Amino acid sequence: VGGDELQLTLDVEIQHALEKTLDQRMVDCNAKAAMGILLDPYTGAILAMATRPAFDPNRYDEFPPELRKNRALIDVFEPGSSFKIVTASATLEHGLVTPDTMIDCEGGYYNPYGHLIKDVHKMGVAPFWKCFEESSNIAMIKLAAKLGTDRLDHWIRRFGFTMPTSKDFQFESTGLYPPMKKWSRLTMGSLPIGQEVAVTMVQLARAFGVICNGGYLIDP
């Protein structure tokens, strides 16, 4: 019978755990929506994918259309600090820093491009590993200045942002990313910390897969 041998990468236990977690985080954060993906970084298999609020597929016509789309593949959002893996990885790969390179985080306030940058965890001079651990905006912006615009743009693309992640997904968004010719004087103070860019959940999951699997960009 058709379908009898169909086997999905989705794992019912992991899927259930993800959905419960998203429901709880929406309560914890008083959020209007949530989405998540669990991705095998070595094979690209999507083990779980969920969005909230959801709909009952048995009664799909009773729910508004916006709840029936797969927002994990379509909706875009500003990645913020999660995007710092790009800047950090690139500067390490080019040998511009080591984990122990000391960086001056300016006491938590820095204005390199005409806009004041603040750190939540204010620090002075600290090693790179500590700056990354504390998610220092100032350290990442200084590292991006060492990279320069061309290399930062190159590494954003190498991590798979700006493009679809897989030919398996219909209607997948490519995200929002300005070409270099449209960068403003503030862009080098924004892009390294995940601002002035918008990504999809699956793009972000794939990028973190690169960190997990030793440097390989896989297709989900």
Coordinates of C-alpha atoms in Angstrom, one line a residue:
V1 CA 0.0 0.0 0.0
G2 CA 1.4 3.4 -0.9
G3 CA 3.1 5.1 2.1
D4 CA 3.6 1.9 4.1
E5 CA 7.4 2.1 3.7
L6 CA 7.6 5.9 4.2
Q7 CA 10.2 6.8 6.8
L8 CA 10.9 10.4 7.8
T9 CA 14.0 11.9 9.5
L10 CA 11.6 13.5 12.0
D11 CA 11.8 11.8 15.3
V12 CA 8.5 11.7 17.1
E13 CA 10.1 11.9 20.6
I14 CA 12.4 14.8 19.7
Q15 CA 9.6 16.6 17.8
H16 CA 7.4 16.3 20.9
A17 CA 10.2 17.6 23.1
L18 CA 10.8 20.6 20.8
E19 CA 7.1 21.5 20.7
K20 CA 6.8 21.3 24.5
T21 CA 9.9 23.5 24.9
L22 CA 8.6 26.1 22.5
D23 CA 5.3 26.2 24.3
Q24 CA 7.0 26.7 27.7
R25 CA 9.4 29.4 26.4
M26 CA 6.5 31.3 25.0
V27 CA 5.0 31.4 28.5
D28 CA 8.3 32.2 30.1
C29 CA 9.0 35.1 27.8
N30 CA 5.5 36.2 27.2
A31 CA 6.2 35.7 23.5
K32 CA 3.7 35.9 20.6
A33 CA 5.5 33.3 18.5
A34 CA 8.3 30.8 18.5
M35 CA 10.0 28.4 16.2
G36 CA 12.8 25.9 16.4
I37 CA 14.8 23.3 14.4
L38 CA 16.9 20.3 15.6
L39 CA 19.3 19.4 12.8
D40 CA 21.9 16.7 12.5
P41 CA 25.0 18.7 11.7
Y42 CA 26.7 15.7 10.0
T43 CA 23.9 14.4 7.7
G44 CA 21.7 17.4 7.4
A45 CA 18.7 15.4 8.6
I46 CA 16.1 17.6 10.3
L47 CA 15.1 15.6 13.4
A48 CA 12.5 18.1 14.5
M49 CA 10.9 21.3 13.3
A50 CA 8.1 23.3 14.9
T51 CA 6.5 26.7 14.9
R52 CA 4.2 28.3 17.4
P53 CA 1.3 29.2 17.3
A54 CA 0.5 26.1 15.2
F55 CA -2.7 24.7 13.7
D56 CA -4.5 21.4 13.7
P57 CA -4.0 19.8 10.2
N58 CA -7.2 17.8 10.7
R59 CA -9.1 21.1 10.9
Y60 CA -6.8 23.4 9.0
D61 CA -9.6 25.5 7.5
E62 CA -10.5 26.7 10.9
F63 CA -7.1 28.5 11.3
P64 CA -5.8 31.7 9.7
P65 CA -3.5 31.2 6.7
E66 CA -0.5 32.8 8.5
L67 CA -0.5 29.9 10.9
R68 CA -0.4 27.3 8.1
K69 CA 2.9 28.4 6.6
N70 CA 6.2 26.9 7.7
R71 CA 7.7 30.0 9.3
A72 CA 11.0 28.2 10.1
L73 CA 11.7 28.3 6.3
I74 CA 10.0 31.5 5.3
D75 CA 10.0 34.1 8.1
V76 CA 13.2 36.2 8.6
F77 CA 14.5 37.8 11.8
E78 CA 17.6 39.7 13.0
P79 CA 19.9 37.0 14.3
G80 CA 21.7 39.3 16.8
S81 CA 24.5 37.7 18.9
S82 CA 24.0 34.3 17.4
F83 CA 25.5 35.8 14.2
K84 CA 28.8 36.4 16.0
I85 CA 30.0 32.9 15.1
V86 CA 30.8 34.3 11.6
T87 CA 33.1 37.1 12.7
A88 CA 34.7 34.9 15.4
S89 CA 35.4 32.0 13.0
A90 CA 36.7 34.2 10.2
T91 CA 39.2 36.0 12.4
L92 CA 40.4 32.7 13.9
E93 CA 40.7 31.1 10.4
H94 CA 42.7 34.0 9.0
G95 CA 45.1 33.9 12.0
L96 CA 44.2 37.4 13.1
V97 CA 43.6 36.3 16.6
T98 CA 44.2 33.3 18.9
P99 CA 41.9 32.3 21.8
D100 CA 44.3 34.1 24.1
T101 CA 44.7 37.4 22.1
M102 CA 43.9 40.3 24.4
I103 CA 41.2 42.7 23.2
D104 CA 40.3 46.1 24.8
C105 CA 36.6 46.1 25.4
E106 CA 36.7 49.8 26.4
G107 CA 34.8 49.4 29.7
G108 CA 31.6 48.5 27.8
Y109 CA 31.2 51.7 25.7
Y110 CA 32.7 52.2 22.2
N111 CA 31.9 54.6 19.3
P112 CA 33.9 53.6 16.2
Y113 CA 31.5 54.6 13.4
G114 CA 29.4 57.4 14.8
H115 CA 27.0 55.2 16.8
L116 CA 27.6 54.2 20.5
I117 CA 28.1 50.5 21.0
K118 CA 27.4 49.0 24.4
D119 CA 28.2 45.7 26.0
V120 CA 25.8 44.1 28.5
H121 CA 28.8 42.6 30.3
K122 CA 31.2 45.5 30.6
M123 CA 34.9 44.5 30.4
G124 CA 38.3 46.1 30.0
V125 CA 41.1 44.2 28.4
A126 CA 40.2 40.5 28.1
P127 CA 41.3 37.4 26.1
F128 CA 39.4 36.6 22.9
W129 CA 37.8 33.5 24.4
K130 CA 36.4 35.5 27.3
C131 CA 35.1 38.2 25.0
F132 CA 33.3 35.5 23.0
E133 CA 32.0 33.8 26.1
E134 CA 30.5 37.1 27.3
S135 CA 29.2 38.0 23.8
S136 CA 31.1 41.3 23.6
N137 CA 29.7 43.5 20.9
I138 CA 32.8 45.7 21.1
A139 CA 35.2 42.9 20.7
M140 CA 33.4 41.5 17.6
I141 CA 33.3 44.9 16.0
K142 CA 37.0 45.3 16.5
L143 CA 37.7 41.9 15.1
A144 CA 35.6 42.7 12.0
A145 CA 37.7 45.8 11.5
K146 CA 40.7 43.5 11.3
L147 CA 38.9 41.4 8.7
G148 CA 37.8 44.3 6.6
T149 CA 34.6 44.5 4.5
D150 CA 35.6 42.1 1.7
R151 CA 36.5 39.2 4.0
L152 CA 33.5 39.8 6.3
D153 CA 31.1 39.7 3.3
H154 CA 32.9 36.6 2.0
W155 CA 32.5 34.7 5.3
I156 CA 28.9 35.6 5.7
R157 CA 28.3 34.0 2.3
R158 CA 30.5 31.0 3.2
F159 CA 28.3 30.2 6.1
G160 CA 25.4 29.9 3.7
F161 CA 23.6 33.2 4.5
T162 CA 22.0 35.0 1.5
M163 CA 21.1 31.8 -0.3
P164 CA 18.6 28.9 0.0
T165 CA 19.8 26.1 2.2
S166 CA 18.3 23.1 0.2
K167 CA 16.6 22.3 -3.0
D168 CA 14.2 20.1 -0.9
F169 CA 12.3 23.1 0.4
Q170 CA 9.7 25.0 -1.6
F171 CA 9.2 28.7 -1.1
E172 CA 12.3 29.0 1.2
S173 CA 13.4 32.5 1.9
T174 CA 17.0 33.6 1.2
G175 CA 16.9 36.2 4.0
L176 CA 17.7 39.9 3.8
Y177 CA 21.3 41.0 3.3
P178 CA 22.5 44.3 1.7
P179 CA 25.1 44.1 -1.1
M180 CA 28.4 45.8 -0.2
K181 CA 27.7 48.7 -2.4
K182 CA 24.7 49.6 -0.2
W183 CA 26.5 49.3 3.1
S184 CA 26.4 52.5 5.2
R185 CA 29.0 54.0 7.4
L186 CA 27.4 52.1 10.3
T187 CA 27.3 48.7 8.7
M188 CA 30.7 47.5 10.0
G189 CA 29.4 48.3 13.5
S190 CA 26.2 46.4 12.9
L191 CA 26.8 43.3 10.8
P192 CA 29.5 41.7 13.0
I193 CA 26.9 41.6 15.9
G194 CA 24.0 40.3 13.8
Q195 CA 22.3 43.6 12.9
E196 CA 21.4 45.0 9.4
V197 CA 20.8 41.4 8.3
A198 CA 17.8 39.0 8.6
V199 CA 18.0 35.2 8.4
T200 CA 15.8 32.2 8.5
M201 CA 15.7 29.6 11.3
V202 CA 17.0 26.9 8.9
Q203 CA 19.9 29.2 7.7
L204 CA 20.9 29.8 11.3
A205 CA 20.7 26.1 12.2
R206 CA 22.9 25.2 9.2
A207 CA 25.5 27.8 10.2
F208 CA 25.7 26.4 13.7
G209 CA 26.1 23.0 12.1
V210 CA 29.4 24.2 10.6
I211 CA 30.7 24.9 14.1
C212 CA 29.5 21.5 15.3
N213 CA 30.8 19.3 12.5
G214 CA 34.3 20.7 12.0
G215 CA 33.7 23.2 9.2
Y216 CA 31.4 21.7 6.6
L217 CA 28.4 23.5 5.1
I218 CA 25.7 20.8 4.8
D219 CA 22.4 20.8 3.0
P220 CA 19.4 20.3 5.3

